[in-house]
Coordinates of C-alpha atoms in Angstrom, one line a residue:
Chain A
X1 CA -13.0 -34.8 29.1
X2 CA -12.9 -31.2 31.0
X3 CA -14.5 -30.0 34.3
X4 CA -15.9 -33.3 35.4
X5 CA -16.0 -30.9 39.0
X6 CA -19.7 -29.8 38.4
X7 CA -22.3 -32.7 40.6
X8 CA -24.7 -33.4 38.9
X9 CA -27.3 -31.4 40.0
X10 CA -25.6 -27.8 38.4
X11 CA -26.5 -29.4 36.0
X12 CA -29.8 -30.5 36.2
X13 CA -30.7 -26.7 36.0
X14 CA -28.8 -25.7 32.9
X15 CA -31.5 -26.0 30.5
X16 CA -28.7 -24.6 27.0
X17 CA -25.3 -26.9 28.2
X18 CA -23.0 -26.4 25.2
X19 CA -19.0 -27.6 25.4
X20 CA -16.2 -27.8 22.8
X21 CA -12.7 -28.9 23.3
X22 CA -11.5 -26.5 21.2
X23 CA -13.0 -23.2 22.2
X24 CA -11.6 -21.4 18.9
X25 CA -13.4 -24.1 17.3
X26 CA -16.5 -20.6 18.5
X27 CA -13.7 -18.2 18.8
X28 CA -13.0 -17.4 15.6
X29 CA -15.2 -17.9 13.8
X30 CA -17.6 -15.1 16.4
X31 CA -14.6 -12.5 15.5
X32 CA -15.7 -13.0 12.0
X33 CA -19.3 -11.5 13.2
X34 CA -18.3 -9.2 16.8
X35 CA -18.0 -5.2 14.0
X36 CA -20.8 -4.4 17.0
X37 CA -20.5 -5.1 20.6
X38 CA -23.9 -7.3 20.9
X39 CA -25.0 -10.4 19.8
X40 CA -28.1 -12.4 19.6
X41 CA -28.0 -16.6 20.6
X42 CA -30.0 -19.0 19.3
X43 CA -29.7 -21.9 20.0
X44 CA -32.1 -24.7 19.1
X45 CA -31.7 -28.9 18.7
X46 CA -29.2 -28.5 15.1
X47 CA -27.0 -25.8 17.0
X48 CA -26.0 -22.4 17.8
X49 CA -26.6 -19.7 15.6
X50 CA -26.0 -16.2 16.9
X51 CA -26.7 -12.9 15.1
X52 CA -25.3 -9.7 14.6
X53 CA -26.7 -6.9 13.2
X54 CA -26.0 -3.0 12.0
X55 CA -28.3 0.3 11.9
X56 CA -31.2 -2.2 11.0
X57 CA -28.5 -2.5 7.6
X58 CA -26.9 -5.1 7.5
X59 CA -27.0 -9.3 9.3
X60 CA -25.0 -11.4 10.2
X61 CA -25.2 -14.7 11.4
X62 CA -23.1 -17.3 12.7
X63 CA -24.0 -20.9 12.7
X64 CA -22.3 -23.4 14.8
X65 CA -24.1 -27.4 14.5
X66 CA -24.8 -28.7 17.2
X67 CA -22.1 -32.1 16.3
X68 CA -19.6 -29.4 16.2
X69 CA -19.5 -29.9 20.5
X70 CA -18.1 -32.6 22.2
X71 CA -21.0 -31.8 24.3
X72 CA -25.3 -30.6 22.7
X73 CA -27.1 -30.4 25.5
X74 CA -30.7 -28.8 25.2
X75 CA -34.2 -29.0 27.4
X76 CA -36.3 -26.2 25.6
X77 CA -37.4 -26.4 21.7
X78 CA -35.4 -23.0 21.7
X79 CA -33.4 -21.3 23.9
X80 CA -32.4 -17.2 23.0
X81 CA -30.5 -14.9 25.0
X82 CA -28.5 -11.4 24.3
X83 CA -25.1 -10.8 25.8
X84 CA -22.6 -8.4 25.0
X85 CA -20.7 -10.4 22.2
X86 CA -16.9 -8.3 22.5
X87 CA -16.6 -10.3 26.3
X88 CA -18.0 -13.5 25.4
X89 CA -15.0 -13.3 23.1
X90 CA -12.1 -12.0 25.4
X91 CA -13.7 -14.1 28.1
X92 CA -13.3 -17.3 25.9
X93 CA -9.1 -16.3 24.6
X94 CA -8.9 -15.8 28.4
X95 CA -5.5 -17.2 28.6
X96 CA -4.5 -16.0 25.7
X97 CA -3.4 -16.7 22.0
X98 CA -2.0 -20.8 23.2
X99 CA 1.0 -20.9 20.2
X100 CA 2.1 -23.8 21.4
X101 CA 0.2 -26.5 19.4
X102 CA -1.8 -28.9 20.7
X103 CA -2.4 -26.6 23.8
X104 CA -6.0 -25.6 24.2
X105 CA -8.5 -24.5 26.0
X106 CA -11.7 -26.3 26.6
X107 CA -15.1 -25.0 27.2
X108 CA -17.9 -24.8 28.5
X109 CA -21.3 -23.0 27.9
X110 CA -24.0 -23.7 30.9
X111 CA -27.4 -20.9 30.4
X112 CA -29.7 -21.7 33.1
X113 CA -32.9 -18.9 32.2
X114 CA -34.3 -16.3 31.7
X115 CA -32.5 -13.6 34.3
X116 CA -29.3 -16.0 34.2
X117 CA -25.9 -15.7 33.5
X118 CA -24.3 -17.3 30.4
X119 CA -21.8 -19.0 33.3
X120 CA -18.1 -20.6 30.9
X121 CA -16.2 -23.0 32.1
X122 CA -12.9 -22.9 30.5
X123 CA -9.4 -24.2 31.2
X124 CA -6.2 -24.7 30.1
X125 CA -2.9 -26.5 31.3
X126 CA -4.9 -27.9 34.7
X127 CA -6.5 -23.9 35.4
X128 CA -9.7 -23.6 35.3
X129 CA -11.3 -19.2 35.3
X130 CA -14.7 -19.4 35.0
X131 CA -16.9 -16.7 33.8
X132 CA -20.4 -15.3 34.2
X133 CA -21.2 -12.8 31.7
X134 CA -24.7 -10.7 32.6
X135 CA -27.8 -12.3 29.3
X136 CA -30.6 -9.7 28.4
X137 CA -33.4 -10.0 26.5
X138 CA -33.2 -11.1 23.6
X139 CA -34.8 -8.6 21.0
X140 CA -35.8 -9.5 17.2
X141 CA -33.1 -10.3 15.1
X142 CA -34.4 -8.8 11.2
X143 CA -35.6 -11.1 9.1
X144 CA -34.2 -10.0 5.9
X145 CA -37.2 -12.3 4.1
X146 CA -34.4 -13.3 1.8
X147 CA -35.6 -17.0 0.5
X148 CA -34.8 -19.1 -2.7
X149 CA -37.4 -18.3 -4.7
X150 CA -36.9 -14.6 -4.7
X151 CA -33.4 -15.6 -5.5
X152 CA -32.4 -13.8 -9.8
X153 CA -28.2 -14.5 -9.0
X154 CA -26.3 -16.4 -7.2
X155 CA -23.0 -17.6 -7.6
X156 CA -19.6 -19.3 -6.3
X157 CA -16.0 -18.4 -5.5
X158 CA -13.5 -19.8 -4.5
X159 CA -12.9 -17.2 -1.9
X160 CA -9.3 -17.2 -2.7
X161 CA -9.5 -14.6 -5.6
X162 CA -12.4 -12.2 -4.0
X163 CA -9.7 -11.9 -0.8
X164 CA -7.4 -9.8 -3.4
X165 CA -9.9 -7.9 -4.7
X166 CA -11.6 -7.1 -0.6
X167 CA -8.2 -5.8 0.3
X168 CA -7.0 -3.9 -2.4
X169 CA -10.6 -1.9 -2.1
X170 CA -10.6 1.5 -2.7
X171 CA -11.6 2.6 0.4
X172 CA -12.6 6.2 -0.2
X173 CA -14.9 5.2 -2.4
X174 CA -18.4 5.2 -0.1
X175 CA -20.1 2.3 -2.0
X176 CA -19.3 -1.2 -3.4
X177 CA -21.3 -2.5 -6.7
X178 CA -22.4 -5.4 -7.7
X179 CA -22.3 -6.2 -11.0
X180 CA -24.1 -9.9 -11.6
X181 CA -25.4 -10.6 -15.3
X182 CA -25.6 -14.1 -17.8
X183 CA -23.0 -11.7 -19.9
X184 CA -20.3 -9.8 -20.2
X185 CA -18.4 -8.6 -17.2
X186 CA -20.7 -11.7 -15.8
X187 CA -19.7 -11.0 -11.7
X188 CA -18.0 -7.6 -10.6
X189 CA -16.8 -5.6 -7.9
X190 CA -17.2 -2.2 -8.9
X191 CA -15.7 1.0 -6.5
X192 CA -15.8 5.3 -6.7
X193 CA -13.7 6.7 -4.9
X194 CA -11.1 9.2 -5.7
X195 CA -8.4 8.3 -8.0
X196 CA -11.2 6.9 -10.2
X197 CA -13.2 3.7 -10.1
X198 CA -11.2 0.2 -10.0
X199 CA -13.4 -2.6 -12.0
X200 CA -13.0 -6.6 -10.3
X201 CA -14.7 -8.7 -13.2
X202 CA -14.4 -12.2 -12.8
X203 CA -15.6 -14.4 -15.8
X204 CA -17.9 -17.3 -15.7
X205 CA -15.7 -19.9 -16.5
X206 CA -13.1 -18.6 -14.7
X207 CA -11.7 -21.8 -12.6
X208 CA -12.8 -20.3 -9.4
X209 CA -16.1 -19.5 -10.8
X210 CA -17.8 -23.3 -9.0
X211 CA -21.6 -22.2 -9.5
X212 CA -22.7 -20.0 -12.3
X213 CA -26.5 -19.2 -12.4
X214 CA -27.0 -15.9 -13.1
X215 CA -30.6 -15.2 -14.5
X216 CA -30.7 -11.3 -15.4
X217 CA -28.3 -8.3 -15.9
X218 CA -28.3 -7.1 -11.7
X219 CA -26.8 -3.6 -10.1
X220 CA -26.8 -1.9 -7.1
X221 CA -24.7 -1.0 -4.5
X222 CA -24.0 -1.5 -1.2
X223 CA -21.5 0.9 1.2
X224 CA -19.2 0.0 1.4
X225 CA -18.7 1.2 5.9
X226 CA -21.4 -1.7 6.0
X227 CA -19.9 -4.8 3.9
X228 CA -16.2 -4.1 5.8
X229 CA -16.9 -6.4 8.2
X230 CA -17.3 -8.7 5.9
X231 CA -13.5 -9.1 5.2
X232 CA -12.8 -10.8 8.4
X233 CA -15.5 -14.3 7.5
X234 CA -13.7 -13.7 3.7
X235 CA -10.8 -14.3 5.6
X236 CA -11.2 -18.0 7.4
X237 CA -13.0 -19.1 5.2
X238 CA -12.5 -21.0 1.7
X239 CA -16.5 -20.7 -0.3
X240 CA -18.3 -17.3 -0.6
X241 CA -21.7 -18.1 -2.4
X242 CA -23.2 -14.2 -3.8
X243 CA -26.8 -13.9 -4.3
X244 CA -29.2 -10.7 -4.9
X245 CA -33.0 -11.3 -4.8
X246 CA -35.3 -9.5 -6.9
X247 CA -35.4 -6.1 -4.4
X248 CA -31.0 -5.9 -4.2
X249 CA -30.5 -7.7 -0.9
X250 CA -27.3 -9.1 -1.1
X251 CA -26.7 -12.8 0.8
X252 CA -23.0 -13.3 0.9
X253 CA -22.3 -17.7 2.9
X254 CA -19.4 -18.1 3.8
X255 CA -18.3 -21.7 4.1
X256 CA -15.1 -21.5 6.8
X257 CA -13.2 -24.9 8.3
X258 CA -12.5 -24.3 11.8
X259 CA -9.6 -26.2 13.1
X260 CA -11.1 -29.8 12.9
X261 CA -11.7 -29.8 10.1
X262 CA -14.8 -28.9 11.2
X263 CA -17.5 -26.6 8.9
X264 CA -19.2 -24.7 9.6
X265 CA -21.4 -21.5 8.0
X266 CA -21.3 -17.4 7.9
X267 CA -23.8 -14.9 6.8
X268 CA -24.3 -11.7 5.7
X269 CA -27.2 -9.6 4.2
X270 CA -26.7 -6.6 3.2
X271 CA -29.1 -3.7 2.2
X272 CA -28.6 -2.1 -1.3
X273 CA -27.7 1.7 -0.8
X274 CA -30.1 3.1 -3.9
X275 CA -31.9 2.8 -6.2
X276 CA -29.8 1.7 -9.5
X277 CA -31.0 2.3 -12.7
X278 CA -31.3 -1.8 -14.3
X279 CA -28.1 -1.3 -17.5
Chain B
X1 CA -2.0 6.1 -26.6
X2 CA -2.8 1.8 -25.7
X3 CA 0.4 -0.6 -24.6
X4 CA 0.2 -4.0 -23.8
X5 CA 2.8 -5.0 -21.3
X6 CA 3.5 -8.7 -20.5
X7 CA 4.1 -11.0 -18.0
X8 CA 7.2 -10.5 -16.2
X9 CA 7.9 -6.6 -18.3
X10 CA 4.2 -6.4 -15.5
X11 CA 6.7 -6.4 -12.6
X12 CA 8.8 -4.5 -14.6
X13 CA 7.4 -1.6 -14.9
X14 CA 6.0 -1.4 -11.5
X15 CA 9.4 -1.8 -10.2
X16 CA 10.0 1.6 -12.6
X17 CA 7.0 2.9 -10.7
X18 CA 8.0 2.7 -7.0
X19 CA 12.3 3.7 -8.1
X20 CA 10.0 6.8 -9.5
X21 CA 7.8 7.8 -6.1
X22 CA 10.9 7.3 -4.1
X23 CA 11.2 11.1 -6.2
X24 CA 8.4 12.7 -6.9
X25 CA 4.5 12.3 -6.1
X26 CA 3.5 12.7 -9.3
X27 CA 4.4 11.5 -13.0
X28 CA 4.4 11.9 -16.1
X29 CA 2.6 9.1 -19.3
X30 CA 4.7 10.9 -22.3
X31 CA 4.1 8.7 -24.7
X32 CA 6.8 9.3 -27.8
X33 CA 7.7 7.5 -31.3
X34 CA 10.4 5.6 -29.7
X35 CA 8.8 4.3 -26.6
X36 CA 6.9 5.1 -24.1
X37 CA 8.6 7.8 -21.3
X38 CA 7.4 7.2 -18.1
X39 CA 8.9 10.8 -15.5
X40 CA 9.6 12.2 -12.8
X41 CA 10.7 15.1 -10.9
X42 CA 10.9 16.1 -7.3
X43 CA 8.4 18.8 -5.3
X44 CA 11.7 21.1 -4.6
X45 CA 12.7 20.2 -9.2
X46 CA 15.5 19.5 -7.6
X47 CA 15.7 15.8 -8.9
X48 CA 13.9 14.4 -12.4
X49 CA 13.4 10.9 -13.1
X50 CA 13.0 9.6 -16.7
X51 CA 12.1 5.7 -17.4
X52 CA 12.1 4.9 -21.8
X53 CA 10.6 1.3 -22.4
X54 CA 10.8 1.0 -26.5
X55 CA 8.5 -0.6 -28.1
X56 CA 10.5 -3.8 -27.8
X57 CA 9.9 -3.1 -24.2
X58 CA 5.8 -3.7 -25.0
X59 CA 3.4 -6.9 -26.1
X60 CA 2.1 -4.0 -28.7
X61 CA 2.8 -0.4 -28.6
X62 CA 0.3 2.8 -30.2
X63 CA 1.7 5.5 -29.8
X64 CA -1.2 7.9 -31.3
X65 CA -4.0 5.5 -32.3
X66 CA -5.9 9.5 -33.9
X67 CA -2.5 9.7 -36.0
X68 CA -4.7 10.7 -38.9
X69 CA -6.7 13.0 -37.7
X70 CA -4.1 14.1 -36.8
X71 CA -4.1 14.4 -32.6
X72 CA -1.2 14.9 -31.4
X73 CA -0.5 12.2 -29.1
X74 CA -1.4 12.7 -24.5
X75 CA 1.0 14.0 -22.4
X76 CA -0.8 13.5 -19.2
X77 CA 0.0 13.9 -15.0
X78 CA -0.8 11.5 -12.9
X79 CA -0.5 11.3 -9.1
X80 CA 1.7 9.0 -8.2
X81 CA -0.7 8.0 -4.7
X82 CA -3.0 7.1 -7.3
X83 CA -0.6 4.8 -9.7
X84 CA 1.1 3.3 -7.2
X85 CA -1.0 1.3 -5.5
X86 CA -2.0 -1.2 -8.5
X87 CA 1.4 -1.5 -8.5
X88 CA 1.8 -2.9 -4.7
X89 CA 2.1 -6.4 -3.9
X90 CA 4.8 -7.2 -6.6
X91 CA 5.3 -10.9 -5.0
X92 CA 1.8 -12.0 -5.7
X93 CA 1.7 -10.0 -8.9
X94 CA 4.5 -11.8 -10.8
X95 CA 2.2 -14.9 -10.3
X96 CA -0.7 -14.1 -10.5
X97 CA -1.1 -11.1 -14.1
X98 CA -0.5 -12.6 -16.9
X99 CA -1.1 -8.6 -18.5
X100 CA -0.7 -5.6 -18.1
X101 CA -2.6 -2.6 -20.9
X102 CA -2.2 1.2 -20.1
X103 CA -4.7 3.2 -22.2
X104 CA -5.2 6.0 -23.0
X105 CA -8.7 6.9 -22.6
X106 CA -8.8 11.0 -23.9
X107 CA -12.9 12.0 -24.7
X108 CA -13.2 10.3 -20.9
X109 CA -9.7 11.7 -19.2
X110 CA -9.3 8.9 -17.9
X111 CA -6.0 6.5 -18.5
X112 CA -7.2 3.2 -17.5
X113 CA -5.1 0.2 -15.8
X114 CA -6.5 -3.3 -17.1
X115 CA -4.9 -6.4 -15.8
X116 CA -5.4 -9.8 -17.3
X117 CA -4.6 -12.3 -13.4
X118 CA -4.8 -16.0 -13.3
X119 CA -8.3 -17.3 -13.7
X120 CA -9.4 -15.2 -15.8
X121 CA -10.0 -12.7 -13.3
X122 CA -10.2 -8.7 -14.6
X123 CA -9.1 -6.0 -12.6
X124 CA -9.9 -2.3 -14.5
X125 CA -8.2 0.8 -13.3
X126 CA -9.6 4.4 -14.4
X127 CA -7.9 7.2 -13.7
X128 CA -7.9 10.8 -13.7
X129 CA -5.3 12.5 -15.2
X130 CA -4.5 16.7 -15.6
X131 CA -3.1 16.7 -19.3
X132 CA 0.2 18.4 -19.4
X133 CA 3.5 19.9 -21.5
X134 CA 6.1 17.3 -21.1
X135 CA 8.3 17.3 -18.1
X136 CA 12.4 17.1 -19.7
X137 CA 15.1 17.8 -18.0
X138 CA 17.8 20.0 -19.5
X139 CA 21.0 17.8 -19.3
X140 CA 24.1 17.5 -21.4
X141 CA 25.6 14.3 -20.6
X142 CA 27.8 13.8 -23.0
X143 CA 29.2 17.5 -22.1
X144 CA 30.9 16.6 -18.7
X145 CA 33.8 15.7 -18.0
X146 CA 34.0 12.5 -15.4
X147 CA 32.1 9.3 -16.0
X148 CA 31.3 6.5 -14.1
X149 CA 30.3 3.1 -14.2
X150 CA 29.3 0.6 -11.6
X151 CA 27.9 -2.5 -11.1
X152 CA 24.8 -1.9 -9.8
X153 CA 25.5 -4.8 -7.0
X154 CA 29.0 -2.7 -5.9
X155 CA 26.5 0.2 -5.4
X156 CA 24.5 -1.7 -3.6
X157 CA 26.5 -3.0 -0.9
X158 CA 28.6 1.2 -1.1
X159 CA 24.9 2.7 -0.4
X160 CA 23.9 -0.2 2.2
X161 CA 26.8 1.8 4.8
X162 CA 24.5 4.8 5.3
X163 CA 22.2 5.3 7.2
X164 CA 17.9 5.0 5.9
X165 CA 18.0 8.8 7.6
X166 CA 20.8 10.1 5.4
X167 CA 20.2 12.8 3.2
X168 CA 22.8 13.3 1.5
X169 CA 26.8 12.2 0.9
X170 CA 29.5 13.2 -1.4
X171 CA 31.4 11.6 -4.3
X172 CA 34.6 13.2 -5.0
X173 CA 36.9 12.2 -7.5
X174 CA 40.5 12.2 -8.8
X175 CA 42.5 10.3 -11.1
X176 CA 44.2 7.7 -8.4
X177 CA 40.2 7.3 -5.6
X178 CA 37.1 7.9 -5.5
X179 CA 35.3 8.4 -2.7
X180 CA 31.5 8.2 -1.3
X181 CA 31.3 10.6 1.7
X182 CA 28.2 11.7 4.0
X183 CA 27.5 15.1 4.2
X184 CA 26.4 17.1 6.8
X185 CA 25.2 20.7 7.4
X186 CA 26.1 21.8 10.2
X187 CA 29.4 20.5 11.7
X188 CA 27.7 19.9 14.8
X189 CA 25.2 16.6 13.4
X190 CA 29.1 15.6 12.2
X191 CA 29.8 15.0 15.3
X192 CA 27.3 13.9 17.2
X193 CA 26.1 11.4 14.5
X194 CA 28.0 9.2 12.5
X195 CA 29.6 9.6 9.4
X196 CA 30.5 6.9 7.0
X197 CA 33.0 7.7 3.8
X198 CA 33.9 4.6 1.5
X199 CA 37.3 4.7 -0.9
X200 CA 37.3 3.1 -3.5
X201 CA 40.3 2.3 -6.5
X202 CA 39.3 3.3 -10.2
X203 CA 39.6 -0.7 -10.9
X204 CA 36.4 -1.2 -9.6
X205 CA 34.6 0.9 -12.2
X206 CA 33.8 -1.0 -15.7
X207 CA 34.7 2.9 -16.1
X208 CA 36.5 5.6 -15.1
X209 CA 37.1 9.0 -16.8
X210 CA 38.0 12.0 -15.1
X211 CA 37.9 14.9 -16.8
X212 CA 38.0 17.2 -14.0
X213 CA 38.9 16.4 -10.0
X214 CA 35.3 17.0 -8.5
X215 CA 33.4 16.5 -5.1
X216 CA 29.6 17.2 -6.0
X217 CA 27.0 17.3 -3.0
X218 CA 23.7 15.6 -3.7
X219 CA 20.9 14.1 -2.3
X220 CA 21.3 10.4 -1.8
X221 CA 17.7 9.3 -1.3
X222 CA 16.3 10.4 -4.5
X223 CA 18.8 8.2 -6.1
X224 CA 17.6 4.5 -3.6
X225 CA 14.6 3.3 -6.2
X226 CA 17.1 3.8 -10.0
X227 CA 19.4 1.9 -7.9
X228 CA 17.6 -1.0 -6.6
X229 CA 15.8 -1.0 -9.7
X230 CA 19.1 -1.2 -10.8
X231 CA 20.2 -4.1 -8.9
X232 CA 17.0 -5.6 -8.6
X233 CA 18.4 -6.6 -12.4
X234 CA 21.7 -6.8 -12.4
X235 CA 22.6 -3.4 -15.1
X236 CA 25.4 -1.1 -14.6
X237 CA 24.6 1.8 -13.5
X238 CA 26.9 4.4 -15.3
X239 CA 26.9 8.0 -13.3
X240 CA 28.0 11.2 -15.9
X241 CA 28.9 14.4 -14.0
X242 CA 31.2 17.7 -13.7
X243 CA 31.9 20.4 -10.6
X244 CA 30.6 21.5 -8.0
X245 CA 26.8 23.1 -8.3
X246 CA 26.3 20.8 -11.8
X247 CA 23.6 18.0 -12.4
X248 CA 24.8 14.5 -11.6
X249 CA 23.4 12.3 -14.4
X250 CA 22.4 8.4 -13.1
X251 CA 21.5 5.8 -16.6
X252 CA 20.6 2.4 -16.3
X253 CA 20.4 1.1 -19.9
X254 CA 18.8 -2.1 -20.8
X255 CA 17.4 -2.9 -24.2
X256 CA 14.5 -2.2 -24.0
X257 CA 14.5 0.3 -21.6
X258 CA 16.6 3.2 -20.7
X259 CA 16.4 5.1 -17.2
X260 CA 18.2 8.1 -16.1
X261 CA 17.7 10.5 -12.6
X262 CA 19.5 13.3 -12.7
X263 CA 20.4 15.5 -9.6
X264 CA 21.2 18.8 -8.4
X265 CA 24.2 19.2 -6.4
X266 CA 25.8 21.7 -3.8
X267 CA 27.7 24.8 -5.1
X268 CA 30.9 24.9 -4.5
X269 CA 31.2 28.4 -2.6
X270 CA 35.2 28.9 -4.6
X271 CA 33.9 29.3 -8.0
X272 CA 34.1 32.7 -9.8
X273 CA 31.0 32.9 -10.1
X274 CA 27.3 30.7 -9.3
X275 CA 26.9 27.7 -12.0
X276 CA 23.6 28.0 -10.9
X277 CA 21.8 31.2 -11.4
X278 CA 20.6 32.7 -7.8
X279 CA 16.9 34.2 -8.0
X280 CA 17.4 37.4 -6.7
X281 CA 19.4 40.0 -4.0
X282 CA 19.7 37.7 -1.2
X283 CA 21.3 34.7 -3.0
X284 CA 24.6 36.9 -4.5
X285 CA 24.4 38.6 -1.3
X286 CA 25.8 36.1 0.6
X287 CA 28.1 34.5 -1.9
X288 CA 29.7 37.5 -1.9
X289 CA 30.6 37.5 1.7
X290 CA 31.8 34.0 2.2
X291 CA 33.7 34.2 -1.2
X292 CA 35.2 36.7 0.9
X293 CA 36.2 34.6 3.8
X294 CA 36.5 31.1 1.6
X295 CA 39.4 30.5 2.8
X296 CA 38.2 29.0 6.5
X297 CA 34.7 26.6 6.4
X298 CA 31.9 29.3 7.7
X299 CA 28.5 29.4 9.0
X300 CA 25.9 32.1 7.9
X301 CA 23.8 32.3 10.1
X302 CA 20.6 34.0 8.9
X303 CA 18.1 36.0 11.1
X304 CA 14.7 37.1 9.9
X305 CA 12.8 39.8 11.6
X306 CA 9.5 39.9 10.7
X307 CA 7.9 42.5 11.8
X308 CA 10.7 45.3 9.6
X309 CA 10.0 42.0 7.0
X310 CA 14.2 42.7 7.1
X311 CA 16.3 39.9 6.9
X312 CA 20.6 39.5 7.9
X313 CA 24.0 38.2 8.0
X314 CA 25.9 37.7 9.7
X315 CA 29.6 35.8 8.6
X316 CA 31.5 32.8 11.1
X317 CA 34.4 31.4 11.0
X318 CA 34.2 28.2 12.0
X319 CA 36.8 28.7 15.0
X320 CA 34.5 31.0 16.6
X321 CA 32.8 29.8 19.6
X322 CA 29.5 28.1 19.1
X323 CA 26.2 30.6 19.4
X324 CA 23.9 28.7 21.6
X325 CA 21.2 29.9 19.6
X326 CA 19.4 27.6 16.8
X327 CA 20.7 27.5 13.3
X328 CA 17.3 28.9 10.8
X329 CA 17.2 26.2 8.1
X330 CA 16.8 27.4 4.6
X331 CA 14.4 25.3 2.5
X332 CA 14.9 23.3 0.2
X333 CA 15.1 24.7 -2.6
X334 CA 17.3 27.6 -1.8
X335 CA 19.6 25.1 0.2
X336 CA 20.5 24.2 -3.0
X337 CA 21.9 26.6 -3.7
X338 CA 23.0 28.9 -1.5
X339 CA 24.4 26.1 1.1
X340 CA 28.1 26.6 1.2
X341 CA 29.6 22.7 1.5
X342 CA 33.7 23.2 3.1
X343 CA 36.2 23.8 -0.2
X344 CA 38.1 21.6 -1.1
X345 CA 41.3 21.8 1.1
X346 CA 39.5 22.9 4.1
X347 CA 38.6 18.9 3.9
X348 CA 41.7 18.0 5.3
X349 CA 40.6 20.5 7.7
X350 CA 39.6 18.2 11.1
X351 CA 37.0 18.3 12.5
X352 CA 35.7 21.4 14.6
X353 CA 35.9 20.8 17.7

């Protein structure tokens, strides 16, 4: 157990303590949403939620449940703060990428409350580093009002098939168009680039399709620049669920397995680019 | 035009596109009765390549579905940058692509590439094309006096010795040996860089026919694409050529496809008349000067006076002192026609100090 040098008095003042034997279980998943500098941390009894937003059109959330942590103590109903995510990730990886198997960085993250910095104790091979990152007033995350009852179309795919498509997407296209339909082409990703159009079709009876629930034909376009960061989350994940609601808002939910095989979730919400007439 | 390529054929087609991409920036699709011809030409028009796929190559080949309406099969030109990415990542594509359909859709001016992959996934690419005339390299291969044929593995083993940056090589043939060596434009570079020369015995070739002793200099970079294609499939490569200045052709043949690469070669200044017509008076002047000094290896310095828009020529013997100024290099297009090459006699001279 790392960092047993702290006294009981120190521990008492913290309103949030979260410890991990392997800091990568946190840093990997946070890298999947690190497209902006600032992140909103929101901790509850259930675990930690980290939110990153872009231009009021895109929101990414990473969920790390309480049982992922070796130690998780929270003394209030909710604890929220905002920190610089880039700095936080630099601290989590302060010992560099460890390629030696079995050697990993241990983490204890502590927070005294409003106005106090986020304190992180990191230990590897007997060397301890203490990082204190200033916190800010947490902004209210956008509520995309995406609830299950409004979902018109939903598919769950194995990530491998989408990874291929996303790695080949024509970047000269300003938008990514997603078509979901109960009939052909079922689930289609389209780009409109300088050389021409490209379409990636996934039929509903494909091996890769785990769930296919489409009630009506919907075609929506999303800015490519907004969706590009989601490729990081896709790369880590083994399954992805794609849902659109009646307004055309997109929800991408990624199931990520960490180094220890535990499950965490990352989700992306994105606004549609423009009104597209439904075919 | 509509054609369907099955499984492994997609990989072959992809490799052909890769080989063509080493030469030109545009790709021509020419659907003919006898098969689909895929061509390219280099930007300096010094190299031309064509892969002809017979109907046997395809699972289905329809050159022109509208033949009843009297429409001719359209010939189209695509940007190489648009087509090459479709056939990239050969290693996973061969695992995942079951079928590829290529269709030329005339009303929409689009070439449609449809890849049917594992797990039912389909990738459809609609690429815009330009309608164009067919591209042909006029090359009477049967008139060439010299013919060589070798296994691709042998040729692969030979070219691996030349650095990737080596632009041009000289192929010399006589009745008792074949030599392939690196070619340098200026003798300065010969001294500074590494030069490679390989000698081969006629027995190493599957076919060895010498009609006329010659030395032809061509661009190796443009040939590498075809050589690696041939090596992937273990196909022999045959070459037809004549004397310096006449194009050299390399051919790879199989039951289902035929690939040709025709490369221009540097002219030999010793010829009485240039084998390729020179564009305008400037080149004739240079050739005349060179002929006059043909017994020595010569260097020609061209000075452009931009204000007067005149140019003058200075011919120096190679044994003279090194000029301190930089030599102007002519444009790649002109270089093919006018640059000097070491004369056969001077090849035996020791390198200039």
